Amino acid sequence: MRIRNLLAVVASALVGAALTPSTAAAAPQQIIGGDTVSSAPWAAAVYSDGSFRCSGSIIASRWVLTAEHCIGGSMSVRVGSVHHATGGQVSAVSATYSQDGYLYDIGLLYLSTPISTTYVTLATSDPPVGSTNTIYGWGRSCLNCDVSAQLKTASVQVVSVRGRDAYEGPAIRSSPATGIAWQGDSGGPQFYAGQQVGVCSNSNGSTSQNYASIAASRAWIAAVAGV
């Protein structure tokens, strides 16, 4: 995920702040805590220049939703496998979309070939404060762990719907329940009541994380992707 001045912050305080896109590509990480996932037909592993970069979700046959700061390079996705390096269906990305001059950390990837699977349902409103939601993502499970081959999940509790994502756009802020998002969970979904409410944007790797609000960008997503 996009954690500012990551190396300096980790060296001084062992917590995260927002990654630049180039750092996100070099050091993908995953949920700290939580559990592995055995099935996620909607899950999308996002690649840049042949390397795993971020998490995402497929919302229609040719559209993957991820974080805007994950966009860059020659991109492709692997959809429907809980293993980011094997299985599922693979498609190149033929076009990318972001909104309002990087004011929201939500991006859309248009696939060169359609993928038939189970698509996520997008929420039209933010989850209530106090709700317990579910997050998903790939990468490392601690500061210095190796990248995990398998998708992870964790529960989080919403503390505010007035957080800010990596580009200062509206975001859902939550604290860890069974785990917390960390770098490279970027673009991964947060679910409430069966619908995706957020896109992973930033985290301090310890006490809180911010997911860009789907509701705040819902009209734009519909206009671009038609869903």
C-alpha positions as MATLAB code, in Angstrom:
seq = 'MRIRNLLAVVASALVGAALTPSTAAAAPQQIIGGDTVSSAPWAAAVYSDGSFRCSGSIIASRWVLTAEHCIGGSMSVRVGSVHHATGGQVSAVSATYSQDGYLYDIGLLYLSTPISTTYVTLATSDPPVGSTNTIYGWGRSCLNCDVSAQLKTASVQVVSVRGRDAYEGPAIRSSPATGIAWQGDSGGPQFYAGQQVGVCSNSNGSTSQNYASIAASRAWIAAVAGV';
ca = [
       0.000    0.000    0.000;
       1.006    3.603   -0.386;
       2.939    4.458    2.754;
       4.818    7.764    2.731;
       8.510    7.696    3.646;
       8.251    3.982    4.451;
      11.938    3.220    4.966;
      12.550    6.148    7.273;
       9.445    5.418    9.306;
      10.185    1.719    9.651;
      13.765    2.436   10.665;
      12.720    4.901   13.352;
       9.438    3.560   14.663;
       8.751    0.119   13.099;
       5.441    1.330   11.710;
       4.322    2.106    8.188;
       3.367    5.245    6.460;
       2.387    5.479    2.464;
       4.460    3.779   -0.188;
       5.312    5.434   -3.464;
       4.129    3.393   -6.456;
       7.712    2.291   -7.244;
       8.261    1.074   -3.669;
       4.919   -0.733   -3.704;
       6.081   -2.683   -6.761;
       9.382   -3.633   -5.106;
       8.040   -4.725   -1.713;
       4.541   -6.229   -1.839;
       3.270   -7.280    1.567;
       0.139   -8.792    3.076;
      -2.188   -8.706    6.024;
      -0.484   -8.986    9.399;
      -2.451  -11.562   11.392;
      -5.699  -13.030   10.085;
      -6.012  -16.321    8.203;
      -5.417  -17.741    4.735;
      -8.270  -18.037    2.240;
      -9.236  -21.243    0.434;
     -11.579  -19.719   -2.167;
     -12.056  -16.223   -3.601;
     -13.309  -16.329   -7.213;
     -13.502  -12.511   -7.329;
      -9.917  -11.937   -6.118;
      -7.496  -10.249   -8.525;
      -3.723  -10.269   -8.202;
      -2.378   -7.173   -9.949;
       0.949   -7.370  -11.778;
       3.232   -4.644  -13.129;
       6.052   -5.438  -15.567;
       5.688   -9.122  -14.769;
       5.925   -8.814  -10.964;
       3.177   -9.059   -8.377;
       2.301   -5.543   -7.236;
      -1.084   -5.207   -5.545;
      -4.395   -6.810   -4.702;
      -7.722   -6.064   -6.337;
     -11.224   -7.314   -7.082;
     -13.060   -8.004  -10.304;
     -16.319   -6.054  -10.654;
     -17.341   -7.029  -14.225;
     -16.008   -9.271  -16.982;
     -13.422   -6.719  -18.161;
     -13.008   -4.509  -15.105;
     -10.768   -4.853  -12.058;
     -10.888   -2.405   -9.159;
      -7.659   -1.559   -7.316;
      -5.845    1.399   -5.755;
      -4.840    4.225   -8.073;
      -1.297    4.176   -6.715;
      -0.972    0.577   -7.954;
      -1.261    1.706  -11.584;
       1.951    1.779  -13.586;
       4.079   -0.128  -16.078;
       2.859   -2.969  -18.256;
      -0.013   -4.414  -16.264;
      -1.853   -7.728  -16.082;
      -4.096   -9.533  -13.611;
      -4.665  -13.069  -12.364;
      -8.283  -13.582  -11.299;
      -9.967  -16.310   -9.287;
      -6.994  -17.984   -7.632;
      -6.039  -17.600   -3.972;
      -2.415  -18.029   -5.107;
      -1.097  -14.887   -6.753;
       1.451  -16.763   -8.871;
      -0.572  -19.755  -10.103;
      -4.050  -20.795  -11.209;
      -7.048  -18.699  -12.102;
      -7.437  -16.756  -15.324;
      -4.869  -14.265  -16.603;
      -5.481  -11.185  -18.735;
      -3.382   -8.255  -19.850;
      -4.613   -4.769  -18.932;
      -5.284   -2.696  -22.041;
      -6.276    0.590  -20.338;
      -6.212    2.168  -16.870;
      -8.404    4.873  -15.349;
      -8.084    7.213  -12.366;
     -10.175   10.180  -11.331;
      -9.834   13.899  -10.658;
      -6.083   14.241  -10.889;
      -5.215   11.655   -8.226;
      -7.572   13.043   -5.582;
      -8.956    9.571   -4.840;
      -6.924    6.401   -4.398;
      -9.204    4.257   -6.540;
      -8.280    2.983   -9.997;
      -9.889    0.849  -12.684;
      -8.159   -1.637  -14.974;
      -9.739   -2.562  -18.313;
      -8.862   -6.125  -19.328;
      -7.906   -7.116  -22.862;
      -9.919  -10.343  -22.547;
     -13.140  -10.914  -20.579;
     -13.103  -13.148  -17.502;
     -16.171  -15.092  -16.423;
     -16.324  -15.549  -12.650;
     -18.164  -14.274   -9.573;
     -17.958  -10.462   -9.455;
     -18.063   -8.377   -6.298;
     -21.055   -6.155   -5.544;
     -20.142   -2.533   -4.833;
     -21.745   -0.641   -1.964;
     -23.496    2.699   -2.381;
     -22.934    3.846    1.203;
     -20.180    3.650    3.797;
     -20.417    1.032    6.544;
     -21.590    2.127    9.994;
     -19.022    3.134   12.571;
     -18.485    0.186   14.906;
     -19.169   -2.442   12.262;
     -16.819   -5.402   11.918;
     -15.695   -5.771    8.306;
     -13.507   -8.170    6.346;
     -10.347   -7.324    4.382;
      -8.299   -9.365    1.889;
      -4.807   -9.133    0.451;
      -1.491  -10.769   -0.521;
       2.121  -10.095    0.477;
       4.152  -10.354    3.710;
       2.587  -11.074    7.093;
       5.229   -9.106    9.063;
       7.803   -6.406    8.377;
      10.509   -8.847    7.223;
       8.580  -11.957    6.189;
       8.724  -13.427    2.714;
       5.809  -12.826    0.351;
       2.978  -15.281    0.981;
       1.751  -17.363   -1.915;
      -1.801  -17.497   -0.557;
      -4.446  -14.816   -0.105;
      -5.131  -13.724    3.474;
      -8.130  -12.268    5.241;
      -8.756  -10.517    8.558;
     -11.499   -8.737   10.472;
     -11.312   -5.009   11.214;
     -13.544   -2.622   13.143;
     -14.631    0.680   11.614;
     -13.725    3.656   13.804;
     -14.519    6.473   11.334;
     -15.878    7.093    7.844;
     -14.008   10.410    7.715;
     -10.520    9.012    7.224;
      -8.237   10.029    4.374;
      -6.676    7.789    1.754;
      -3.139    8.171    0.378;
      -4.294   11.031   -1.893;
      -6.367   12.706    0.845;
      -9.616   11.389   -0.600;
     -12.450   10.135    1.659;
     -11.713    6.833    3.353;
     -12.992    4.304    5.883;
     -10.673    4.124    8.879;
     -10.554    0.946   10.918;
      -8.602   -0.698   13.705;
      -7.477   -4.342   13.697;
      -9.738   -7.034   15.101;
      -7.971  -10.215   13.921;
      -5.430   -8.488   11.667;
      -4.360   -5.311    9.895;
      -3.517   -4.363    6.321;
       0.073   -3.580    5.445;
       2.046   -2.568    2.365;
       0.998   -4.253   -0.850;
      -2.464   -5.062    0.430;
      -3.028   -1.922   -1.625;
      -6.046   -2.221   -3.871;
      -7.534   -5.081   -1.881;
     -11.185   -4.968   -0.879;
     -12.965   -4.358    2.403;
     -16.422   -5.930    2.696;
     -19.436   -5.125    4.845;
     -22.714   -7.094    4.594;
     -21.517   -8.864    1.450;
     -20.644   -5.704   -0.483;
     -17.297   -4.053   -1.152;
     -17.140   -0.768    0.741;
     -13.459    0.160    0.423;
     -10.172   -0.162   -1.454;
      -6.989   -0.566    0.598;
      -4.939    2.623    0.476;
      -2.699    3.108    3.540;
      -1.932    1.815    7.017;
       0.462    2.345    9.884;
       0.849   -1.429   10.150;
      -0.096   -1.373   13.810;
      -3.243    0.423   14.946;
      -5.172    1.774   11.946;
      -5.705    1.544    8.209;
      -7.594    3.608    5.621;
      -9.614    2.167    2.750;
     -10.687    4.562    0.000;
     -14.467    4.888    0.102;
     -16.348    3.091   -2.676;
     -19.440    5.207   -1.948;
     -17.516    8.443   -2.561;
     -16.402    7.189   -5.995;
     -19.497    5.173   -6.861;
     -20.795    7.531   -9.567;
     -17.382    7.663  -11.249;
     -17.006    3.865  -11.218;
     -20.460    3.491  -12.785;
     -19.685    6.091  -15.445;
     -16.411    4.417  -16.455;
     -17.120    0.723  -15.986;
     -20.904    0.667  -16.283;
     -21.413   -1.134  -12.962;
];
